[in-house]
Coordinates of C-alpha atoms in Angstrom, one line a residue:
Chain A
M7 CA 0.0 0.0 0.0
T8 CA 1.3 3.4 -0.8
S9 CA 1.6 6.1 1.8
L10 CA -1.4 8.2 2.7
P11 CA -1.4 11.9 3.5
I12 CA -2.5 13.0 7.0
T13 CA -2.4 16.1 9.1
L14 CA -1.8 16.0 12.8
T15 CA -1.5 18.8 15.4
I16 CA 1.1 17.7 17.9
N17 CA 1.9 19.8 20.9
G18 CA 0.4 22.8 19.1
H19 CA 2.4 22.3 15.9
R20 CA 0.8 21.3 12.7
H21 CA 2.4 18.4 10.8
E22 CA 1.6 17.3 7.2
L23 CA 2.8 13.8 6.7
E24 CA 2.7 10.8 4.4
V25 CA 2.4 7.6 6.3
D26 CA 2.2 3.9 5.6
P27 CA -1.2 2.8 6.9
R28 CA 0.5 0.2 9.2
V29 CA 2.3 2.9 11.2
T30 CA 0.9 3.4 14.7
L31 CA 0.6 6.8 16.3
L32 CA 3.3 5.7 18.7
D33 CA 5.8 4.7 16.0
L34 CA 5.1 7.9 14.1
L35 CA 5.8 10.0 17.1
R36 CA 9.0 8.2 18.0
E37 CA 10.5 7.2 14.6
R38 CA 9.4 10.0 12.3
L39 CA 9.1 13.0 14.6
D40 CA 11.8 12.2 17.2
L41 CA 9.3 12.7 20.0
T42 CA 10.8 9.9 22.0
G43 CA 9.3 10.8 25.3
T44 CA 6.3 8.6 24.5
K45 CA 7.6 5.1 25.2
K46 CA 7.1 1.8 23.6
G47 CA 6.7 -0.7 26.4
C48 CA 4.5 -3.8 25.7
D49 CA 3.3 -2.4 22.4
R50 CA 0.0 -4.2 23.0
G51 CA -2.0 -1.8 25.1
Q52 CA -1.2 -3.3 28.5
C53 CA 1.5 -1.2 30.1
G54 CA 0.4 2.4 29.4
A55 CA 4.0 3.7 28.6
C56 CA 2.7 5.0 25.3
T57 CA -0.2 7.1 26.7
V58 CA -0.8 10.3 24.9
L59 CA -3.8 12.7 24.9
V60 CA -5.8 12.7 21.6
D61 CA -8.3 15.4 21.4
G62 CA -8.0 15.7 25.1
K63 CA -8.5 12.1 26.0
R64 CA -5.8 9.6 27.0
I65 CA -5.3 6.6 24.8
N66 CA -2.7 3.9 24.1
S67 CA -0.9 5.2 21.1
C68 CA 0.4 1.7 20.3
L69 CA -3.1 0.6 19.4
A70 CA -3.9 3.6 17.3
L71 CA -3.2 3.7 13.5
A72 CA -1.8 7.2 12.6
V73 CA -4.0 7.3 9.4
S74 CA -7.1 6.7 11.5
H75 CA -6.3 9.8 13.5
D76 CA -5.9 12.2 10.6
G77 CA -6.8 15.7 11.8
A78 CA -6.4 14.9 15.5
D79 CA -4.9 17.1 18.2
V80 CA -2.2 15.2 20.0
L81 CA -0.5 16.1 23.3
T82 CA 2.7 14.2 24.2
I83 CA 4.9 14.5 27.3
E84 CA 7.1 17.0 25.3
G85 CA 4.2 19.4 25.1
V86 CA 3.3 19.4 28.8
A87 CA 5.7 21.9 30.4
H88 CA 5.6 25.6 29.5
G89 CA 9.2 26.2 28.4
E90 CA 11.3 25.6 31.5
E91 CA 8.3 25.8 33.8
L92 CA 7.1 22.4 34.8
H93 CA 3.4 21.6 34.7
P94 CA 2.0 21.2 38.2
V95 CA 1.6 17.4 37.6
Q96 CA 5.3 17.2 36.7
A97 CA 6.3 19.2 39.8
A98 CA 4.1 17.1 42.0
F99 CA 5.6 13.9 40.7
I100 CA 9.1 15.3 41.7
A101 CA 7.9 16.6 45.1
H102 CA 6.3 13.3 46.0
D103 CA 9.0 10.9 44.6
G104 CA 6.4 9.6 42.1
F105 CA 9.1 8.8 39.5
Q106 CA 9.5 5.4 38.1
C107 CA 12.3 5.2 35.6
G108 CA 12.2 7.3 32.5
F109 CA 10.4 4.6 30.7
C110 CA 7.1 4.5 32.5
T111 CA 7.0 8.1 34.0
P112 CA 5.9 9.9 30.8
G113 CA 3.0 7.6 30.4
Q114 CA 2.1 8.0 34.1
I115 CA 2.1 11.8 33.8
M116 CA 0.1 11.8 30.6
S117 CA -2.4 9.4 32.2
T118 CA -2.6 11.6 35.2
L119 CA -3.4 14.6 33.0
G120 CA -6.2 12.5 31.4
L121 CA -7.5 11.3 34.8
I122 CA -7.7 14.9 36.1
A123 CA -9.4 16.1 33.0
E124 CA -12.0 13.3 33.3
G125 CA -12.9 14.6 36.8
Q126 CA -13.9 11.1 38.0
A127 CA -11.3 10.5 40.7
G128 CA -11.6 13.5 43.0
D129 CA -9.6 13.2 46.2
D130 CA -10.3 9.5 46.7
P131 CA -7.0 7.6 46.7
E132 CA -8.8 4.4 45.7
R133 CA -10.4 6.1 42.6
I134 CA -7.0 7.5 41.7
R135 CA -5.4 4.0 41.9
E136 CA -8.1 2.5 39.8
G137 CA -8.0 5.5 37.4
L138 CA -4.2 4.9 36.8
S139 CA -4.4 1.1 36.7
G140 CA -3.8 1.2 32.9
N141 CA -0.2 2.3 33.7
I142 CA 1.8 -0.7 34.9
C143 CA 5.4 -0.7 36.1
R144 CA 7.2 -3.1 38.2
C145 CA 9.4 -0.4 39.7
A146 CA 6.7 0.7 42.2
A147 CA 6.5 4.4 43.2
Y148 CA 2.8 3.9 43.1
G149 CA 2.3 5.4 46.6
G150 CA 4.2 8.6 45.6
I151 CA 2.1 8.9 42.4
V152 CA -1.1 8.9 44.4
E153 CA 0.2 11.7 46.6
A154 CA 1.4 13.6 43.6
V155 CA -2.0 13.4 41.9
L156 CA -3.7 14.6 45.1
E157 CA -1.3 17.6 45.3
A158 CA -1.4 18.4 41.6
Q159 CA -5.2 18.5 41.7
E160 CA -5.1 20.9 44.6
Q161 CA -2.6 23.1 42.7
L162 CA -4.6 23.1 39.6
A163 CA -7.8 23.9 41.5
K164 CA -6.1 26.8 43.2
A165 CA -4.9 28.1 39.8
D166 CA -8.5 27.8 38.5
R167 CA -9.8 29.8 41.5
R168 CA -7.1 32.5 40.8
T169 CA -8.1 32.6 37.2
A170 CA -11.8 32.9 38.1
A171 CA -11.2 35.6 40.7
Chain B
M16 CA 2.0 -6.4 10.7
R17 CA 1.1 -7.5 7.2
D18 CA 0.5 -4.9 4.5
F19 CA -3.2 -4.0 4.0
D20 CA -5.3 -1.6 2.0
Y21 CA -6.8 1.2 4.1
I22 CA -10.0 2.8 3.1
R23 CA -12.2 5.2 5.0
P24 CA -15.7 5.2 3.5
A25 CA -18.0 8.2 3.9
T26 CA -21.3 6.4 4.2
I27 CA -22.6 3.2 5.7
P28 CA -23.6 1.6 2.3
D29 CA -20.0 2.3 1.0
A30 CA -18.6 0.7 4.2
I31 CA -20.8 -2.4 3.9
A32 CA -19.9 -2.8 0.2
A33 CA -16.2 -2.6 1.0
A34 CA -16.3 -4.9 4.0
A35 CA -18.3 -7.6 2.1
E36 CA -15.2 -8.3 0.0
P37 CA -13.2 -11.3 1.4
G38 CA -10.3 -10.5 3.6
S39 CA -11.8 -7.2 5.0
A40 CA -12.1 -6.1 8.5
Y41 CA -13.8 -3.1 10.1
L42 CA -11.7 -0.8 12.2
A43 CA -13.3 1.4 14.9
G44 CA -11.4 1.9 18.2
G45 CA -8.8 -0.6 17.1
T46 CA -8.0 -1.7 20.6
N47 CA -8.6 -5.4 19.9
L48 CA -8.0 -5.5 16.1
L49 CA -4.5 -3.9 16.2
D50 CA -3.5 -6.2 19.1
L51 CA -4.6 -9.3 17.0
M52 CA -2.8 -7.9 13.9
K53 CA 0.4 -7.3 15.7
G54 CA 0.3 -10.9 17.0
G55 CA -0.3 -12.3 13.6
I56 CA -3.6 -13.8 14.8
T57 CA -5.5 -12.0 12.1
S58 CA -4.1 -10.4 8.9
P59 CA -6.8 -8.5 7.0
E60 CA -6.0 -7.5 3.5
R61 CA -8.3 -4.5 3.7
I62 CA -9.1 -2.3 6.6
V63 CA -12.4 -0.4 6.4
D64 CA -12.1 2.4 8.9
I65 CA -15.6 3.2 10.1
S66 CA -14.5 5.4 13.0
R67 CA -15.9 8.6 11.4
L68 CA -19.1 7.3 9.9
P69 CA -21.8 9.9 10.7
E70 CA -24.5 9.4 13.2
L71 CA -23.2 6.3 14.9
N72 CA -21.8 8.0 18.0
R73 CA -25.1 9.1 19.5
I74 CA -27.0 7.9 22.6
E75 CA -30.7 8.4 21.8
R76 CA -33.8 8.0 23.9
L77 CA -36.6 6.3 21.8
E78 CA -40.2 7.2 21.9
D79 CA -41.2 3.9 23.4
G80 CA -38.9 4.5 26.4
G81 CA -36.1 2.4 25.1
L82 CA -32.5 3.5 24.5
R83 CA -30.4 3.3 21.3
I84 CA -26.7 3.4 21.7
G85 CA -24.7 4.1 18.5
A86 CA -22.1 1.5 17.7
L87 CA -19.3 4.1 17.7
V88 CA -20.0 5.5 21.2
R89 CA -16.9 5.1 23.3
N90 CA -17.1 2.8 26.3
A91 CA -15.9 5.6 28.6
D92 CA -18.4 8.1 27.2
L93 CA -21.3 5.7 27.7
A94 CA -20.3 4.7 31.2
H95 CA -19.8 8.4 32.3
D96 CA -23.1 9.5 30.8
A97 CA -24.9 10.4 34.0
A98 CA -28.4 9.6 32.7
F99 CA -27.2 6.3 31.3
A100 CA -25.5 5.3 34.6
K101 CA -28.6 6.2 36.6
A102 CA -31.0 4.2 34.4
Y103 CA -28.7 1.2 33.7
P104 CA -26.3 1.2 36.7
M105 CA -25.0 -2.4 36.3
V106 CA -24.1 -1.7 32.6
A107 CA -22.1 1.3 33.6
E108 CA -20.4 -0.7 36.4
A109 CA -19.6 -3.5 33.9
L110 CA -18.1 -1.0 31.4
L111 CA -15.9 0.6 34.0
S112 CA -14.7 -2.7 35.3
G113 CA -13.3 -3.6 31.9
A114 CA -9.8 -2.8 30.6
S115 CA -8.1 0.5 31.5
A116 CA -9.1 4.1 31.2
Q117 CA -7.0 4.5 28.1
L118 CA -8.6 1.5 26.4
R119 CA -12.1 2.6 27.4
N120 CA -11.5 6.0 25.8
A121 CA -10.8 4.3 22.5
A122 CA -12.9 1.1 22.5
T123 CA -16.4 1.3 21.1
V124 CA -19.8 -0.2 21.9
G125 CA -20.0 -2.2 18.6
G126 CA -16.4 -3.4 18.9
N127 CA -17.0 -4.6 22.4
L128 CA -19.5 -7.1 21.1
L129 CA -17.0 -8.4 18.6
Q130 CA -13.9 -8.7 20.8
R131 CA -12.2 -12.0 20.4
T132 CA -11.5 -14.5 23.2
R133 CA -8.5 -14.1 25.4
C134 CA -7.8 -17.9 25.3
S135 CA -3.9 -18.0 25.3
Y136 CA -3.9 -20.8 22.7
F137 CA -5.9 -18.6 20.4
Y138 CA -3.3 -15.9 20.8
D139 CA -0.3 -18.2 20.4
T140 CA 0.0 -18.9 16.6
A141 CA 2.2 -21.9 17.3
S142 CA -0.7 -23.6 19.1
A143 CA -3.5 -25.6 17.6
C144 CA -6.8 -23.6 17.7
N145 CA -10.0 -24.5 15.9
K146 CA -11.2 -20.9 16.2
R147 CA -8.1 -19.4 14.5
V148 CA -7.6 -22.2 11.9
S149 CA -10.7 -24.3 11.3
G150 CA -10.0 -28.0 11.9
A151 CA -6.6 -27.5 13.5
G152 CA -7.5 -29.0 16.9
C153 CA -7.7 -27.4 20.3
A154 CA -4.5 -27.1 22.4
A155 CA -6.6 -25.7 25.3
L156 CA -8.1 -29.1 25.9
G157 CA -5.6 -30.8 28.1
G158 CA -3.6 -27.6 28.3
E159 CA -3.5 -24.7 30.8
N160 CA -7.2 -24.4 31.0
R161 CA -8.2 -23.3 34.5
L162 CA -9.8 -20.1 33.1
H163 CA -11.8 -21.8 30.3
A164 CA -15.5 -22.5 29.8
V165 CA -17.7 -24.5 32.1
L166 CA -21.0 -24.0 30.2
G167 CA -21.8 -24.5 26.5
W168 CA -18.4 -25.7 25.5
S169 CA -17.6 -28.4 23.0
D170 CA -14.7 -30.7 22.2
A171 CA -13.8 -28.3 19.4
C172 CA -13.5 -25.2 21.6
I173 CA -13.5 -24.3 25.3
A174 CA -12.7 -20.6 25.0
T175 CA -14.8 -17.9 26.8
H176 CA -16.1 -14.6 25.6
P177 CA -14.2 -11.8 27.4
S178 CA -16.7 -8.9 27.5
D179 CA -18.0 -7.4 30.7
F180 CA -20.3 -5.0 29.0
C181 CA -22.3 -7.8 27.2
V182 CA -23.2 -9.6 30.5
P183 CA -25.6 -7.0 31.9
L184 CA -26.7 -6.2 28.3
V185 CA -27.9 -9.8 27.7
A186 CA -29.6 -9.8 31.1
L187 CA -31.5 -6.7 30.1
D188 CA -32.7 -8.1 26.7
A189 CA -30.4 -5.9 24.6
V190 CA -30.9 -6.0 20.9
V191 CA -28.2 -5.6 18.2
E192 CA -29.1 -3.4 15.3
I193 CA -27.3 -4.6 12.2
E194 CA -27.1 -3.2 8.7
G195 CA -26.1 -5.4 5.8
K196 CA -26.4 -5.8 2.1
Q197 CA -30.1 -6.8 2.6
G198 CA -30.9 -3.8 4.7
R199 CA -31.4 -3.4 8.5
R200 CA -32.3 -6.1 10.9
H201 CA -32.5 -6.7 14.7
V202 CA -31.0 -9.7 16.5
T203 CA -31.3 -10.2 20.3
L204 CA -27.9 -10.2 22.0
A205 CA -28.8 -13.6 23.4
E206 CA -28.9 -14.9 19.8
F207 CA -26.0 -12.7 18.5
H208 CA -23.1 -14.7 20.0
L209 CA -22.9 -18.4 19.1
L210 CA -21.8 -21.4 21.0
P211 CA -18.8 -23.2 19.5
G212 CA -20.4 -26.6 18.6
E213 CA -18.4 -27.9 15.6
T214 CA -17.8 -24.5 14.2
P215 CA -16.0 -22.3 16.8
Q216 CA -14.6 -20.1 14.0
R217 CA -18.1 -18.8 13.6
E218 CA -18.7 -16.6 16.7
N219 CA -21.7 -14.5 15.9
A220 CA -24.7 -13.9 13.6
L221 CA -22.9 -11.4 11.3
E222 CA -22.7 -12.1 7.6
P223 CA -19.9 -10.7 5.4
G224 CA -20.2 -6.9 5.3
D225 CA -22.7 -6.7 8.1
L226 CA -22.1 -3.7 10.3
I227 CA -23.3 -3.3 13.9
V228 CA -24.9 0.2 13.9
A229 CA -26.4 0.3 17.4
V230 CA -27.3 -1.6 20.5
R231 CA -30.8 -1.1 21.9
L232 CA -32.1 -1.5 25.4
P233 CA -35.9 -2.0 25.7
A234 CA -37.9 0.4 28.0
E235 CA -38.2 -2.4 30.6
A236 CA -34.5 -2.4 31.1
A237 CA -34.6 0.8 33.2
S238 CA -37.1 -0.7 35.6
F239 CA -34.3 -2.5 37.4
A240 CA -32.3 0.6 38.2
A241 CA -32.9 0.5 42.0
N242 CA -31.7 -3.1 42.5
A243 CA -29.0 -4.1 40.1
R244 CA -25.4 -5.1 40.4
Y245 CA -22.5 -6.4 38.3
L246 CA -19.9 -8.3 40.2
K247 CA -16.6 -9.6 38.8
V248 CA -13.9 -11.7 40.3
R249 CA -10.5 -11.4 38.6
E250 CA -7.0 -12.5 39.3
R251 CA -5.8 -9.1 40.4
T252 CA -7.8 -6.3 41.8
S253 CA -8.0 -4.2 38.7
Y254 CA -7.5 -4.2 34.9
A255 CA -8.0 -7.9 34.3
F256 CA -10.6 -10.1 32.5
A257 CA -13.2 -11.8 34.6
V258 CA -12.6 -15.3 35.9
V259 CA -16.3 -15.2 36.6
S260 CA -18.8 -12.4 36.7
A261 CA -22.5 -12.0 37.3
A262 CA -25.1 -9.3 36.5
A263 CA -28.1 -9.5 38.7
A264 CA -31.2 -7.3 38.6
L265 CA -34.4 -7.6 40.7
V266 CA -37.7 -5.9 41.2
V267 CA -38.7 -6.6 44.8
D268 CA -42.1 -5.8 46.2
G269 CA -43.2 -6.7 49.7
G270 CA -40.4 -9.2 50.0
K271 CA -41.4 -11.0 46.8
I272 CA -39.4 -11.0 43.6
R273 CA -41.6 -9.5 40.9
A274 CA -39.0 -9.6 38.1
A275 CA -35.5 -11.0 37.9
R276 CA -32.6 -10.9 35.5
L277 CA -29.4 -12.9 35.7
A278 CA -26.4 -13.4 33.4
L279 CA -22.9 -14.7 33.9
G280 CA -19.6 -13.8 32.3
G281 CA -16.3 -15.7 32.0
V282 CA -18.1 -19.0 31.9
A283 CA -18.9 -19.6 28.2
A284 CA -18.3 -18.6 24.6
K285 CA -21.1 -16.1 25.0
P286 CA -22.5 -13.9 27.7
W287 CA -24.6 -16.4 29.5
R288 CA -28.2 -15.6 30.3
A289 CA -29.4 -17.8 33.2
R290 CA -33.1 -18.2 32.4
T291 CA -33.7 -21.2 34.5
A292 CA -32.4 -19.3 37.5
E293 CA -34.7 -16.4 36.7
A294 CA -37.6 -18.8 36.8
V295 CA -36.6 -19.9 40.3
L296 CA -36.4 -16.3 41.4
L297 CA -39.7 -15.1 39.9
G298 CA -42.4 -14.9 42.6
A299 CA -40.2 -16.3 45.3
D300 CA -39.3 -14.6 48.6
A301 CA -36.2 -12.5 48.2
N302 CA -33.9 -14.3 50.6
E303 CA -30.6 -16.2 50.8
A304 CA -32.3 -19.6 50.3
T305 CA -34.0 -18.4 47.1
F306 CA -30.7 -17.0 45.9
A307 CA -28.9 -20.2 46.6
S308 CA -31.5 -22.2 44.7
A309 CA -31.2 -19.8 41.8
A310 CA -27.4 -20.2 41.8
D311 CA -27.8 -24.0 41.7
A312 CA -30.2 -23.7 38.8
A313 CA -27.8 -21.3 36.9
L314 CA -24.9 -23.8 37.2
A315 CA -27.0 -27.0 36.9
D316 CA -25.6 -27.8 33.4
A317 CA -22.1 -26.7 34.1
S318 CA -19.2 -29.1 33.8
P319 CA -15.4 -28.6 33.9
S320 CA -13.6 -28.4 30.5
G321 CA -10.3 -29.1 32.3
D322 CA -8.7 -27.8 35.5
N323 CA -11.6 -25.4 36.1
A324 CA -14.1 -27.2 38.3
F325 CA -13.5 -24.4 40.9
K326 CA -15.2 -21.9 38.5
I327 CA -18.5 -23.7 38.9
E328 CA -18.5 -23.2 42.7
L329 CA -17.0 -19.7 42.3
A330 CA -19.8 -18.9 39.8
R331 CA -22.5 -20.2 42.3
R332 CA -21.1 -17.9 45.0
I333 CA -20.8 -14.9 42.8
V334 CA -24.4 -15.4 41.7
V335 CA -25.6 -15.4 45.4
R336 CA -23.4 -12.4 46.1
A337 CA -24.6 -10.5 43.1
L338 CA -28.3 -11.2 43.9
T339 CA -27.7 -10.3 47.6
S340 CA -26.0 -7.0 46.5
A341 CA -28.9 -6.3 44.1
Q342 CA -31.4 -6.8 46.8
A343 CA -29.5 -4.5 49.1
G344 CA -29.9 -1.8 46.5
T345 CA -27.8 -0.2 43.8
P346 CA -25.0 1.9 45.3
E347 CA -25.8 5.6 45.0
R348 CA -22.4 6.2 43.5
L349 CA -20.3 3.8 41.5
P350 CA -17.8 2.0 43.7
A351 CA -14.2 3.1 43.5
L352 CA -13.4 -0.3 42.1
P353 CA -16.3 -1.0 39.8
A354 CA -17.8 -4.5 40.0
S355 CA -15.4 -5.6 42.7
P356 CA -17.0 -7.6 45.5
F357 CA -14.3 -6.0 47.7
S358 CA -15.0 -2.4 46.9
S359 CA -15.7 0.2 49.6
I360 CA -19.4 -0.1 49.8
P361 CA -20.5 -0.2 53.5
G362 CA -20.6 -3.8 54.6
A363 CA -18.6 -5.1 51.6
R364 CA -15.1 -4.1 52.5
H365 CA -12.5 -6.9 52.4
D366 CA -10.4 -5.2 55.1
A367 CA -13.3 -4.5 57.5

């Protein structure tokens, strides 16, 4: 099959690309666009290391064909910070020692952003654990991540209140 | 992944015409299809991407009080629809107990009905599997089969259907709306999935090109909202397929059961409606003895297909637990761990 033209907005930048239909969004990000923060772990939708936000929702980019997402708005870990200023979720992960190794952490942070946007977890640690259960790592740090999510939500809510005021 | 042609038709008739060609596969959320393609379990020559077909991503209330759920509605969107969760709580609970948040954001209602078994021999292309290669034999028989079927299995196939969503749906008399070359037709979910018999490669009532366009719930389905639970036991607390699950829904009036619905998951090649158990429940006193009799009836025809006799007793107990939970009342808010018998509903905590 010949390549097909697609357009993707990735971290606010528009990309016009020709892709083989077999290429997943994950492989496109990593191999074509050098956005290697999104990791290829299991490559089968089980570990969550490849989590990105597509049109604001977290998905496993390993199970997404790039052609099928023509026109989508994609946010990867590279687009989360504002320049040198970390996103509150990133800062909270550092503050609460929520880091796994570099392999799983980007997916954990992207998944956390999705979880907060979905608004389903609130301040319930059990709901946060369940909400992040699509990100699996054998290196632990899960406890720190729950604390980081709680703090990041608080920081983001404060920022929202400041904006509203 | 093998090479394939990729087409994205603009209309349903175009999609059906394209998919009717041999070697075609529909792509919607892709969460199961791409996994199967990466493993070489399926290698379609043509992918028909239906993910943008118009008007298939709506949830509509019908004039007769029923509900019509478009086939492209995402699992997460359906489960988090507040009106849906209120009217059909055990369906929302089942949806949220399946897979992970990332997968539920991509997976669709129609695709969920069509997900393939998780039998490890089906997934291992070096193993014999009648479902994958007709007539090849079944490596699960005599293999590692503690998680395989205890109802409706045959010597050709002992795999189970993996869906959580379909279990409460079949209990609530859901109907699958299908469009094909001959037009539109309705098939009950109970008749949609097929038992293996001698032809385990044939898993459902779809003909080549047939497209699931919607799933319907009849008006009566919402009448169980106050007393309905889905419970699921799995090998870890979260993000795992069911070893056994049960959807139980009751209408209780003056201590008597006026209406009852019961279905099991993880036990057969299809979501298993337990009609004989429902007959036991109907008109009986809502108490533990009745629930135990219903559980016995639900599993009366069960037999191990290997090292899985434990699933029969487990299923009995989950049926009793689900009926007891349903009688106690639908939780006001979905539990933190949906469908877990151990979640933090008062009186149901495992650490209390």
